[in-house]
Amino acid sequence: EAGVAQSPRYKIIEKRQSVAFWCNPISGHATLYWYQQILGQGPKLLIQFQNNGVVDDSQLPKDRFSAERLKGVDSTLKIQPAKLEDSAVYLCASSKQLTNTGELFFGEGSRLTVL
Amino acid sequence: SQKIEQNSEALNIQEGKTATLTCNYTNYSPAYLQWYRQDPGRGPVFLLLIRENEKEKRKERLKVTFDTTLKQSLFHITASQPADSATYLCAPSMNRDDKIIFGKGTRLHILP
């Protein structure tokens, strides 16, 4: 079974530029999550989708971050314009369950450096 | 606000001994608690999930306890090996619909 795929693995941009990250979850997984992990911290939930609907985006900085999950499969996370404090690893995870009672399968992450 | 605390310092354990990691939570009562392992440069990997009505759960050399009175979960690795060296994250959730919040994690070093 293929795991969660993310790209790009690494991205370096200047502040005020834009960036997009892509995630392909495990086939058949209904729930998809984007987490932000700053060095030395635990993952922080940005947004959670069930199929293609948003369940929780309370911690997503909506003035600069946006995310979509078209057709309930792939997802993209965009940052525009980027700030220095956005430097982090962006982790995508998926879960078979519609509720938060099952294990999350994480991708390898996309490491963003904002200069 | 909801708060999760894990051992802030790295934990050094001699190979063969039992490693015990702590996860304390305040200002809420999670119904579920998950433990994940994270290696440098990799995404977290699920290890165990324990429910509030379960006092203990085991999987091979791993054991998790969940004390709702103390608001604490303990994660044990018995007969530890250098390959167990990693960061371990605890992740409680209030209920089946609530978001999963991760602690900062504890770095574990198993010394040969």
mmCIF file of N, CA and C in Angstrom, chain B:
data_model
loop_
_atom_site.group_PDB
_atom_site.id
_atom_site.type_symbol
_atom_site.label_atom_id
_atom_site.label_comp_id
_atom_site.label_asym_id
_atom_site.label_seq_id
_atom_site.Cartn_x
_atom_site.Cartn_y
_atom_site.Cartn_z
ATOM 1 N N SER B 1 -6.631 27.352 28.778
ATOM 2 C CA SER B 1 -6.601 26.665 27.494
ATOM 3 C C SER B 1 -5.991 25.261 27.671
ATOM 4 N N GLN B 2 -6.268 24.392 26.711
ATOM 5 C CA GLN B 2 -5.764 23.027 26.776
ATOM 6 C C GLN B 2 -4.245 23.030 26.694
ATOM 7 N N LYS B 3 -3.625 22.220 27.545
ATOM 8 C CA LYS B 3 -2.171 22.202 27.587
ATOM 9 C C LYS B 3 -1.687 20.767 27.683
ATOM 10 N N ILE B 4 -0.641 20.454 26.907
ATOM 11 C CA ILE B 4 -0.022 19.124 26.936
ATOM 12 C C ILE B 4 1.442 19.311 27.276
ATOM 13 N N GLU B 5 1.919 18.556 28.250
ATOM 14 C CA GLU B 5 3.323 18.664 28.648
ATOM 15 C C GLU B 5 3.996 17.313 28.545
ATOM 16 N N GLN B 6 5.122 17.296 27.846
ATOM 17 C CA GLN B 6 5.953 16.106 27.801
ATOM 18 C C GLN B 6 7.320 16.481 28.353
ATOM 19 N N ASN B 7 8.092 15.469 28.784
ATOM 20 C CA ASN B 7 9.424 15.730 29.333
ATOM 21 C C ASN B 7 10.150 16.705 28.394
ATOM 22 N N SER B 8 10.512 17.876 28.907
ATOM 23 C CA SER B 8 11.118 18.879 28.034
ATOM 24 C C SER B 8 12.568 18.549 27.700
ATOM 25 N N GLU B 9 13.223 17.840 28.601
ATOM 26 C CA GLU B 9 14.621 17.493 28.356
ATOM 27 C C GLU B 9 14.689 16.155 27.636
ATOM 28 N N ALA B 10 15.793 15.943 26.934
ATOM 29 C CA ALA B 10 16.014 14.643 26.296
ATOM 30 C C ALA B 10 16.237 13.596 27.388
ATOM 31 N N LEU B 11 15.857 12.374 27.075
ATOM 32 C CA LEU B 11 15.976 11.282 28.032
ATOM 33 C C LEU B 11 17.040 10.310 27.544
ATOM 34 N N ASN B 12 18.054 10.071 28.380
ATOM 35 C CA ASN B 12 19.115 9.118 28.039
ATOM 36 C C ASN B 12 18.939 7.860 28.882
ATOM 37 N N ILE B 13 18.810 6.731 28.200
ATOM 38 C CA ILE B 13 18.578 5.454 28.879
ATOM 39 C C ILE B 13 19.600 4.433 28.385
ATOM 40 N N GLN B 14 20.089 3.625 29.296
ATOM 41 C CA GLN B 14 21.042 2.582 28.919
ATOM 42 C C GLN B 14 20.312 1.462 28.188
ATOM 43 N N GLU B 15 20.938 0.939 27.157
ATOM 44 C CA GLU B 15 20.370 -0.173 26.395
ATOM 45 C C GLU B 15 19.981 -1.315 27.335
ATOM 46 N N GLY B 16 18.812 -1.897 27.082
ATOM 47 C CA GLY B 16 18.347 -3.013 27.900
ATOM 48 C C GLY B 16 17.427 -2.606 29.040
ATOM 49 N N LYS B 17 17.501 -1.313 29.425
ATOM 50 C CA LYS B 17 16.644 -0.817 30.510
ATOM 51 C C LYS B 17 15.280 -0.416 29.958
ATOM 52 N N THR B 18 14.368 -0.115 30.872
ATOM 53 C CA THR B 18 13.045 0.373 30.481
ATOM 54 C C THR B 18 13.046 1.889 30.426
ATOM 55 N N ALA B 19 12.579 2.418 29.294
ATOM 56 C CA ALA B 19 12.431 3.864 29.144
ATOM 57 C C ALA B 19 10.983 4.228 29.464
ATOM 58 N N THR B 20 10.787 5.271 30.250
ATOM 59 C CA THR B 20 9.437 5.725 30.602
ATOM 60 C C THR B 20 9.298 7.196 30.247
ATOM 61 N N LEU B 21 8.336 7.504 29.381
ATOM 62 C CA LEU B 21 8.078 8.868 28.947
ATOM 63 C C LEU B 21 6.724 9.309 29.501
ATOM 64 N N THR B 22 6.633 10.593 29.832
ATOM 65 C CA THR B 22 5.441 11.118 30.489
ATOM 66 C C THR B 22 4.717 12.116 29.600
ATOM 67 N N CYS B 23 3.392 12.050 29.641
ATOM 68 C CA CYS B 23 2.549 13.027 28.956
ATOM 69 C C CYS B 23 1.497 13.494 29.964
ATOM 70 N N ASN B 24 1.576 14.759 30.335
ATOM 71 C CA ASN B 24 0.586 15.341 31.252
ATOM 72 C C ASN B 24 -0.284 16.335 30.497
ATOM 73 N N TYR B 25 -1.556 16.381 30.828
ATOM 74 C CA TYR B 25 -2.455 17.321 30.168
ATOM 75 C C TYR B 25 -3.269 18.064 31.223
ATOM 76 N N THR B 26 -3.606 19.308 30.905
ATOM 77 C CA THR B 26 -4.373 20.127 31.844
ATOM 78 C C THR B 26 -5.501 20.836 31.109
ATOM 79 N N ASN B 27 -6.511 21.169 31.868
ATOM 80 C CA ASN B 27 -7.665 21.943 31.384
ATOM 81 C C ASN B 27 -8.537 21.211 30.379
ATOM 82 N N TYR B 28 -8.392 19.908 30.296
ATOM 83 C CA TYR B 28 -9.370 19.140 29.535
ATOM 84 C C TYR B 28 -9.246 17.663 29.866
ATOM 85 N N SER B 29 -10.208 16.898 29.401
ATOM 86 C CA SER B 29 -10.256 15.465 29.691
ATOM 87 C C SER B 29 -10.405 14.695 28.385
ATOM 88 N N PRO B 30 -9.287 14.303 27.790
ATOM 89 C CA PRO B 30 -9.362 13.575 26.521
ATOM 90 C C PRO B 30 -9.969 12.188 26.683
ATOM 91 N N ALA B 31 -10.690 11.785 25.672
ATOM 92 C CA ALA B 31 -11.267 10.442 25.662
ATOM 93 C C ALA B 31 -10.329 9.455 24.971
ATOM 94 N N TYR B 32 -9.415 9.992 24.164
ATOM 95 C CA TYR B 32 -8.468 9.145 23.426
ATOM 96 C C TYR B 32 -7.082 9.769 23.535
ATOM 97 N N LEU B 33 -6.091 8.920 23.499
ATOM 98 C CA LEU B 33 -4.728 9.437 23.516
ATOM 99 C C LEU B 33 -3.881 8.527 22.639
ATOM 100 N N GLN B 34 -3.161 9.153 21.708
ATOM 101 C CA GLN B 34 -2.305 8.393 20.797
ATOM 102 C C GLN B 34 -0.841 8.719 21.079
ATOM 103 N N TRP B 35 0.012 7.770 20.782
ATOM 104 C CA TRP B 35 1.466 7.965 20.844
ATOM 105 C C TRP B 35 2.052 7.713 19.458
ATOM 106 N N TYR B 36 2.970 8.612 19.068
ATOM 107 C CA TYR B 36 3.644 8.525 17.779
ATOM 108 C C TYR B 36 5.151 8.578 17.992
ATOM 109 N N ARG B 37 5.861 7.995 17.042
ATOM 110 C CA ARG B 37 7.322 8.074 17.009
ATOM 111 C C ARG B 37 7.711 8.929 15.805
ATOM 112 N N GLN B 38 8.698 9.810 15.989
ATOM 113 C CA GLN B 38 9.183 10.625 14.880
ATOM 114 C C GLN B 38 10.702 10.577 14.820
ATOM 115 N N ASP B 39 11.224 10.154 13.681
ATOM 116 C CA ASP B 39 12.666 10.156 13.441
ATOM 117 C C ASP B 39 13.044 11.449 12.716
ATOM 118 N N PRO B 40 14.303 11.913 12.852
ATOM 119 C CA PRO B 40 14.701 13.179 12.226
ATOM 120 C C PRO B 40 14.418 13.181 10.727
ATOM 121 N N GLY B 41 13.774 14.250 10.258
ATOM 122 C CA GLY B 41 13.501 14.397 8.835
ATOM 123 C C GLY B 41 12.361 13.528 8.315
ATOM 124 N N ARG B 42 11.634 12.885 9.211
ATOM 125 C CA ARG B 42 10.544 11.998 8.788
ATOM 126 C C ARG B 42 9.232 12.448 9.432
ATOM 127 N N GLY B 43 8.108 11.978 8.887
ATOM 128 C CA GLY B 43 6.824 12.243 9.510
ATOM 129 C C GLY B 43 6.596 11.310 10.684
ATOM 130 N N PRO B 44 5.724 11.693 11.613
ATOM 131 C CA PRO B 44 5.419 10.815 12.751
ATOM 132 C C PRO B 44 4.804 9.499 12.296
ATOM 133 N N VAL B 45 5.068 8.458 13.086
ATOM 134 C CA VAL B 45 4.512 7.132 12.818
ATOM 135 C C VAL B 45 3.699 6.683 14.023
ATOM 136 N N PHE B 46 2.472 6.263 13.788
ATOM 137 C CA PHE B 46 1.571 5.830 14.851
ATOM 138 C C PHE B 46 2.110 4.603 15.564
ATOM 139 N N LEU B 47 1.973 4.618 16.920
ATOM 140 C CA LEU B 47 2.385 3.466 17.717
ATOM 141 C C LEU B 47 1.189 2.819 18.410
ATOM 142 N N LEU B 48 0.494 3.594 19.241
ATOM 143 C CA LEU B 48 -0.588 3.034 20.046
ATOM 144 C C LEU B 48 -1.671 4.077 20.270
ATOM 145 N N LEU B 49 -2.898 3.605 20.440
ATOM 146 C CA LEU B 49 -4.020 4.455 20.853
ATOM 147 C C LEU B 49 -4.633 3.826 22.091
ATOM 148 N N ILE B 50 -4.922 4.649 23.089
ATOM 149 C CA ILE B 50 -5.572 4.160 24.303
ATOM 150 C C ILE B 50 -6.808 5.004 24.585
ATOM 151 N N ARG B 51 -7.878 4.371 25.021
ATOM 152 C CA ARG B 51 -9.124 5.058 25.315
ATOM 153 C C ARG B 51 -9.237 5.311 26.818
ATOM 154 N N GLU B 52 -10.079 6.258 27.192
ATOM 155 C CA GLU B 52 -10.171 6.647 28.610
ATOM 156 C C GLU B 52 -10.642 5.513 29.501
ATOM 157 N N ASN B 53 -11.350 4.542 28.952
ATOM 158 C CA ASN B 53 -11.825 3.428 29.770
ATOM 159 C C ASN B 53 -10.836 2.260 29.783
ATOM 160 N N GLU B 54 -9.678 2.464 29.170
ATOM 161 C CA GLU B 54 -8.615 1.448 29.171
ATOM 162 C C GLU B 54 -7.494 1.956 30.069
ATOM 163 N N LYS B 55 -7.111 1.163 31.031
ATOM 164 C CA LYS B 55 -6.044 1.595 31.935
ATOM 165 C C LYS B 55 -4.672 1.379 31.316
ATOM 166 N N GLU B 56 -4.578 0.360 30.482
ATOM 167 C CA GLU B 56 -3.269 -0.034 29.963
ATOM 168 C C GLU B 56 -3.437 -0.681 28.594
ATOM 169 N N LYS B 57 -2.435 -0.474 27.744
ATOM 170 C CA LYS B 57 -2.437 -1.129 26.446
ATOM 171 C C LYS B 57 -1.000 -1.551 26.118
ATOM 172 N N ARG B 58 -0.846 -2.717 25.509
ATOM 173 C CA ARG B 58 0.493 -3.221 25.196
ATOM 174 C C ARG B 58 0.605 -3.599 23.732
ATOM 175 N N LYS B 59 1.817 -3.439 23.216
ATOM 176 C CA LYS B 59 2.126 -3.874 21.853
ATOM 177 C C LYS B 59 3.614 -4.212 21.830
ATOM 178 N N GLU B 60 3.887 -5.489 21.785
ATOM 179 C CA GLU B 60 5.282 -5.980 21.784
ATOM 180 C C GLU B 60 6.015 -5.395 23.001
ATOM 181 N N ARG B 61 7.090 -4.604 22.804
ATOM 182 C CA ARG B 61 7.845 -4.073 23.947
ATOM 183 C C ARG B 61 7.280 -2.746 24.454
ATOM 184 N N LEU B 62 6.174 -2.298 23.895
ATOM 185 C CA LEU B 62 5.593 -1.013 24.263
ATOM 186 C C LEU B 62 4.408 -1.208 25.219
ATOM 187 N N LYS B 63 4.295 -0.291 26.165
ATOM 188 C CA LYS B 63 3.150 -0.298 27.065
ATOM 189 C C LYS B 63 2.739 1.143 27.336
ATOM 190 N N VAL B 64 1.445 1.413 27.247
ATOM 191 C CA VAL B 64 0.915 2.746 27.527
ATOM 192 C C VAL B 64 -0.110 2.641 28.641
ATOM 193 N N THR B 65 -0.058 3.586 29.573
ATOM 194 C CA THR B 65 -1.085 3.682 30.608
ATOM 195 C C THR B 65 -1.778 5.028 30.482
ATOM 196 N N PHE B 66 -3.008 5.085 30.997
ATOM 197 C CA PHE B 66 -3.831 6.294 30.868
ATOM 198 C C PHE B 66 -4.527 6.483 32.204
ATOM 199 N N ASP B 67 -4.083 7.463 32.983
ATOM 200 C CA ASP B 67 -4.659 7.721 34.306
ATOM 201 C C ASP B 67 -5.446 9.022 34.235
ATOM 202 N N THR B 68 -6.768 8.901 34.156
ATOM 203 C CA THR B 68 -7.605 10.092 33.983
ATOM 204 C C THR B 68 -7.693 10.908 35.275
ATOM 205 N N THR B 69 -7.394 10.274 36.403
ATOM 206 C CA THR B 69 -7.400 11.011 37.678
ATOM 207 C C THR B 69 -6.169 11.902 37.773
ATOM 208 N N LEU B 70 -5.009 11.356 37.437
ATOM 209 C CA LEU B 70 -3.763 12.129 37.449
ATOM 210 C C LEU B 70 -3.610 12.989 36.202
ATOM 211 N N LYS B 71 -4.474 12.777 35.210
ATOM 212 C CA LYS B 71 -4.369 13.483 33.911
ATOM 213 C C LYS B 71 -2.987 13.227 33.311
ATOM 214 N N GLN B 72 -2.685 11.953 33.173
ATOM 215 C CA GLN B 72 -1.350 11.590 32.726
ATOM 216 C C GLN B 72 -1.379 10.272 31.950
ATOM 217 N N SER B 73 -0.503 10.212 30.939
ATOM 218 C CA SER B 73 -0.254 8.960 30.239
ATOM 219 C C SER B 73 1.232 8.671 30.339
ATOM 220 N N LEU B 74 1.561 7.422 30.593
ATOM 221 C CA LEU B 74 2.957 6.986 30.608
ATOM 222 C C LEU B 74 3.185 6.031 29.446
ATOM 223 N N PHE B 75 4.342 6.172 28.817
ATOM 224 C CA PHE B 75 4.716 5.345 27.671
ATOM 225 C C PHE B 75 6.011 4.637 28.042
ATOM 226 N N HIS B 76 5.973 3.306 28.029
ATOM 227 C CA HIS B 76 7.130 2.516 28.435
ATOM 228 C C HIS B 76 7.658 1.725 27.247
ATOM 229 N N ILE B 77 8.991 1.686 27.137
ATOM 230 C CA ILE B 77 9.652 0.776 26.191
ATOM 231 C C ILE B 77 10.533 -0.144 27.026
ATOM 232 N N THR B 78 10.220 -1.420 27.031
ATOM 233 C CA THR B 78 11.029 -2.358 27.797
ATOM 234 C C THR B 78 12.149 -2.911 26.922
ATOM 235 N N ALA B 79 13.203 -3.392 27.582
ATOM 236 C CA ALA B 79 14.361 -3.947 26.863
ATOM 237 C C ALA B 79 14.778 -3.012 25.733
ATOM 238 N N SER B 80 15.006 -1.749 26.071
ATOM 239 C CA SER B 80 15.260 -0.713 25.051
ATOM 240 C C SER B 80 16.504 -1.030 24.219
ATOM 241 N N GLN B 81 16.439 -0.570 22.967
ATOM 242 C CA GLN B 81 17.522 -0.795 21.999
ATOM 243 C C GLN B 81 17.921 0.549 21.387
ATOM 244 N N PRO B 82 19.169 0.685 20.919
ATOM 245 C CA PRO B 82 19.565 1.942 20.252
ATOM 246 C C PRO B 82 18.608 2.344 19.122
ATOM 247 N N ALA B 83 17.994 1.369 18.451
ATOM 248 C CA ALA B 83 17.057 1.674 17.368
ATOM 249 C C ALA B 83 15.772 2.342 17.869
ATOM 250 N N ASP B 84 15.560 2.323 19.175
ATOM 251 C CA ASP B 84 14.388 2.995 19.748
ATOM 252 C C ASP B 84 14.626 4.499 19.917
ATOM 253 N N SER B 85 15.834 4.956 19.660
ATOM 254 C CA SER B 85 16.154 6.383 19.789
ATOM 255 C C SER B 85 15.357 7.181 18.762
ATOM 256 N N ALA B 86 14.590 8.129 19.238
ATOM 257 C CA ALA B 86 13.695 8.920 18.384
ATOM 258 C C ALA B 86 13.003 9.948 19.275
ATOM 259 N N THR B 87 12.150 10.764 18.679
ATOM 260 C CA THR B 87 11.270 11.644 19.446
ATOM 261 C C THR B 87 9.899 10.992 19.527
ATOM 262 N N TYR B 88 9.317 10.999 20.711
ATOM 263 C CA TYR B 88 8.013 10.378 20.926
ATOM 264 C C TYR B 88 6.997 11.462 21.269
ATOM 265 N N LEU B 89 5.903 11.466 20.533
ATOM 266 C CA LEU B 89 4.871 12.493 20.659
ATOM 267 C C LEU B 89 3.601 11.886 21.235
ATOM 268 N N CYS B 90 2.996 12.573 22.193
ATOM 269 C CA CYS B 90 1.674 12.139 22.635
ATOM 270 C C CYS B 90 0.633 13.068 22.016
ATOM 271 N N ALA B 91 -0.537 12.524 21.758
ATOM 272 C CA ALA B 91 -1.556 13.266 21.010
ATOM 273 C C ALA B 91 -2.943 12.916 21.541
ATOM 274 N N PRO B 92 -3.439 13.710 22.502
ATOM 275 C CA PRO B 92 -4.782 13.450 23.029
ATOM 276 C C PRO B 92 -5.849 14.090 22.141
ATOM 277 N N SER B 93 -7.069 13.545 22.231
ATOM 278 C CA SER B 93 -8.211 14.230 21.611
ATOM 279 C C SER B 93 -9.410 14.072 22.541
ATOM 280 N N MET B 94 -10.203 15.152 22.587
ATOM 281 C CA MET B 94 -11.317 15.195 23.544
ATOM 282 C C MET B 94 -12.338 14.107 23.278
ATOM 283 N N ASN B 95 -12.686 13.990 22.016
ATOM 284 C CA ASN B 95 -13.690 13.008 21.639
ATOM 285 C C ASN B 95 -13.469 12.642 20.183
ATOM 286 N N ARG B 96 -14.340 11.835 19.661
ATOM 287 C CA ARG B 96 -14.141 11.292 18.328
ATOM 288 C C ARG B 96 -14.158 12.372 17.247
ATOM 289 N N ASP B 97 -14.750 13.512 17.548
ATOM 290 C CA ASP B 97 -14.829 14.573 16.546
ATOM 291 C C ASP B 97 -13.846 15.714 16.798
ATOM 292 N N ASP B 98 -13.165 15.669 17.915
ATOM 293 C CA ASP B 98 -12.281 16.780 18.275
ATOM 294 C C ASP B 98 -10.923 16.637 17.594
ATOM 295 N N LYS B 99 -10.290 17.754 17.342
ATOM 296 C CA LYS B 99 -8.996 17.685 16.669
ATOM 297 C C LYS B 99 -7.957 17.020 17.571
ATOM 298 N N ILE B 100 -6.969 16.420 16.938
ATOM 299 C CA ILE B 100 -5.882 15.750 17.647
ATOM 300 C C ILE B 100 -4.771 16.774 17.850
ATOM 301 N N ILE B 101 -4.434 17.032 19.103
ATOM 302 C CA ILE B 101 -3.394 18.012 19.442
ATOM 303 C C ILE B 101 -2.149 17.248 19.859
ATOM 304 N N PHE B 102 -1.014 17.652 19.328
ATOM 305 C CA PHE B 102 0.245 16.983 19.645
ATOM 306 C C PHE B 102 1.031 17.749 20.710
ATOM 307 N N GLY B 103 1.684 16.990 21.596
ATOM 308 C CA GLY B 103 2.645 17.592 22.498
ATOM 309 C C GLY B 103 3.934 17.905 21.749
ATOM 310 N N LYS B 104 4.900 18.531 22.458
ATOM 311 C CA LYS B 104 6.166 18.893 21.826
ATOM 312 C C LYS B 104 7.046 17.676 21.580
ATOM 313 N N GLY B 105 6.794 16.616 22.309
ATOM 314 C CA GLY B 105 7.586 15.408 22.139
ATOM 315 C C GLY B 105 8.743 15.325 23.112
ATOM 316 N N THR B 106 9.199 14.118 23.331
ATOM 317 C CA THR B 106 10.385 13.861 24.157
ATOM 318 C C THR B 106 11.402 13.119 23.300
ATOM 319 N N ARG B 107 12.631 13.680 23.279
ATOM 320 C CA ARG B 107 13.710 12.975 22.557
ATOM 321 C C ARG B 107 14.298 11.900 23.449
ATOM 322 N N LEU B 108 14.318 10.703 22.935
ATOM 323 C CA LEU B 108 14.843 9.557 23.680
ATOM 324 C C LEU B 108 16.129 9.078 23.020
ATOM 325 N N HIS B 109 17.172 8.935 23.835
ATOM 326 C CA HIS B 109 18.439 8.370 23.349
ATOM 327 C C HIS B 109 18.702 7.091 24.117
ATOM 328 N N ILE B 110 18.841 5.986 23.405
ATOM 329 C CA ILE B 110 19.207 4.718 24.034
ATOM 330 C C ILE B 110 20.702 4.531 23.815
ATOM 331 N N LEU B 111 21.422 4.484 24.911
ATOM 332 C CA LEU B 111 22.887 4.430 24.847
ATOM 333 C C LEU B 111 23.368 2.983 24.821
ATOM 334 N N PRO B 112 24.238 2.645 23.846
ATOM 335 C CA PRO B 112 24.713 1.244 23.756
ATOM 336 C C PRO B 112 25.693 0.919 24.871
#
